[in-house]
Amino acid sequence: MMKSIHYGHQIVALANLLPADDDVDELDSYMYQTVGHQIIVSYAECMGLPLHQELGYRTTQGDEVEDMFILLREVKRQIPEVTAVSSGAIASDYQRLRVESVCSRLGLVSLAYLWKQDQSLLLQEMIANGILAVTVKVAAMGLVPGKHLGKEIAFLNAYLHKLKELYGINVCGEGGEYETLTLDCPLFINARIVLDEYQVVRHSSDSIAPVGILHPLKFHLEKKVDIQSLTSPDNISETYVQKLGTVFEVEDTLERCEDTFKSLDCSADPIDDLAHKFNISRTNNKRTLSLSCSLQDSCNGDLREDLKTVLAKTESLLAGFGFGWENVVYIHLYIDEMSKFSEANETYVKFITQQRCPFGVPSRSTVEMPLVEMGFSKAYMEVLASSNKDKKVLHVQSISSWAPSCIGPYSQATLHDNILHMAGQLGLDPPTMNLCSGGASAELELALRNCEAVAKCFRCSISTSAIMFVVYCSKRVSSSERHDMQEKLETILRQMRIFQLQEQNTCKALDPVVLYVLVPDLPKSACVEIKPVLYVDDGTEIATETITESSGSEAPHYWGFKQENWHDSCIQKLVVPGKICAVTLSITSEDAAKICFHSVSADSVNDDQYLQYKSLMEKSSRFCFYLLDKVMADNGFGWEDLMSLRIYIPASLQMSIAMLLPTFNKALLELSEASQKKVLNGEEPIFNIVPVIGAGRSASSMSNIITCELLGQKSWA
């Protein structure tokens, strides 16, 4: 609560659950430990706040959070101004997820400012900030009921750290090692609690970790004078000011599982394929399926309708493979107007919900792209799905100091098949969820720190495990700022890597591929968004390659192309042999001139600019597939291993999707015929064309004519 006040929130009420029998404490619940509950009633007077208590807490079949739901629903009914709930979860996903679930159902925000904090530092901070708390339950090796119950945390601090060294306990008691009761703190503006008499009850006589509880018998309040309040009731409704310091009993109801907010209708309307023309692509990897969908004809230029149609079509396409949204690992959502981001989310959640994704909602990145300029509709979506639903999803919705929350239908990261797909990260200050000040470089630094916080939850680091970084830059950022931003990224990753390698006492690290993409706008009008992809080592020994030189293998002469030294300058790659292949291919205007000059099928010069661009794109598309094919073949990968292939085209070329799609598809068909390789998977392309303002390997020069981003994973591994 003190942290909540520090970050600008105001406490307006307290909520507490009591055991059904006042003489019998709840000791087994993972959510509610009630030892010392007799004293909680005094918190209302100590803090000058109303206290809502539900009498008759009981263990329920299914999940015990329904008691909390009933309690908080009544608090919200009586105080409509309530917008958030503060809780003290530090490391328990069990507790955090259940608080978040109740908050979501009640339209409240979960505040968890202790989440993922270093427990040693946190305990010291509590003591330094004047929190007087005593132990009321002990249940860990080294903690003796008769010796350690009733002791202040300041007194036990050194001993708890000794137990941590000996037995690995959580010094804040997060593993149930001990429970505490707060008798005084700066929040207690009116009075402090004095414990006069108590009884030590031995609950378990386990010889290794005996369990004991402190049962309060007598206590009194000691009034405080001339103490400055940490909070004030100025913003509480006038009718409630009269009730400060009072206790309200919340009546239980039979409607224990009734949600206050009705869930959205998730059923998709049937899509009339005759009424719409779709651009659809999909890969052919047996492990994962990359599927993209967009409209050729916009639904009256309305983002909501376009996205609804694309979502419904995507759902139908997934169903055709026996998949549902629960099979989806990651989603790229491209929209034409970032000002309508909230509208896009409202439509998105009608299809993709936690109920429909019981294994966790997919991670996601959302950026604005110049879609309409290149003949797309206002919404374009790409999903990565797998028949293997075995994935680990991190979806923290609570606002904390750890990393930005996902107060929405997407997760921070999804680990699937040794690849960690991380949601796009902005330079948001986690506890306030505001963009940091200082411009693009400052935002990028904080975004990287946020990425690292997420990566640590999967026991890896962006500095040593990253396969690829895609850095989206807003067009508002100047070229010089982008240059500084790139230097900042390289410096921070280098510093992180040195620290990480020293910590792990190893020299094993990946050298990631980095791609910069210039876009019209980003969520919250941010300057930069970072999307990392990481390889999470499963313990098997790996060797890595980041070689830019030719491997020397004899390359086939498709379309008359022959290996030349300058080809290697177009390629940036990372290979985990036998497992992962990540490649970016950059074609600049200078490269395109060389391609056209050397092409055996060069046409005569045409004065028509459109035809010139068309001819250039035909030859360049062939070169892209020739070079990608060679890089994969040189490293033991084939087109059947392709997870995703994005082809970024700048809108300034004024070439529509209707022209680009058949051009690249024709080149791929020619490659398939010439190489006798299984490249295609039917009529649908295996690549996605993504319109951008610019893209490149350098942040200050994103002027590629074509940029390819390829990620492959061995389909048989």
PDB file of N, CA and C in Angstrom, residues 15 131 188 251 431 457 488 527:
ATOM      1  N   ALA A  15      -9.938  -4.304   2.516  1.00  0.00           N
ATOM      2  CA  ALA A  15     -10.817  -5.465   2.383  1.00  0.00           C
ATOM      3  C   ALA A  15     -10.158  -6.657   3.046  1.00  0.00           C
ATOM      4  N   ILE A 131       8.137  -0.204   8.953  1.00  0.00           N
ATOM      5  CA  ILE A 131       7.081  -1.206   9.101  1.00  0.00           C
ATOM      6  C   ILE A 131       7.435  -2.107  10.282  1.00  0.00           C
ATOM      7  N   PHE A 188      -0.407   3.967   9.361  1.00  0.00           N
ATOM      8  CA  PHE A 188      -1.234   4.036  10.574  1.00  0.00           C
ATOM      9  C   PHE A 188      -1.151   5.457  11.126  1.00  0.00           C
ATOM     10  N   GLU A 251     -22.334  -9.337   3.275  1.00  0.00           N
ATOM     11  CA  GLU A 251     -23.162 -10.540   3.310  1.00  0.00           C
ATOM     12  C   GLU A 251     -22.800 -11.462   2.155  1.00  0.00           C
ATOM     13  N   PRO A 431       6.057   0.872 -13.098  1.00  0.00           N
ATOM     14  CA  PRO A 431       5.082   1.201 -12.044  1.00  0.00           C
ATOM     15  C   PRO A 431       4.054   2.248 -12.438  1.00  0.00           C
ATOM     16  N   CYS A 457      12.571 -14.363 -16.384  1.00  0.00           N
ATOM     17  CA  CYS A 457      11.525 -15.288 -15.925  1.00  0.00           C
ATOM     18  C   CYS A 457      11.654 -16.655 -16.590  1.00  0.00           C
ATOM     19  N   LYS A 488      23.371   3.009 -28.685  1.00  0.00           N
ATOM     20  CA  LYS A 488      22.904   2.682 -27.337  1.00  0.00           C
ATOM     21  C   LYS A 488      22.570   1.198 -27.242  1.00  0.00           C
ATOM     22  N   CYS A 527       8.594   6.175 -29.502  1.00  0.00           N
ATOM     23  CA  CYS A 527       9.622   6.350 -30.525  1.00  0.00           C
ATOM     24  C   CYS A 527      10.133   5.010 -31.039  1.00  0.00           C
TER      25      CYS A 527
END
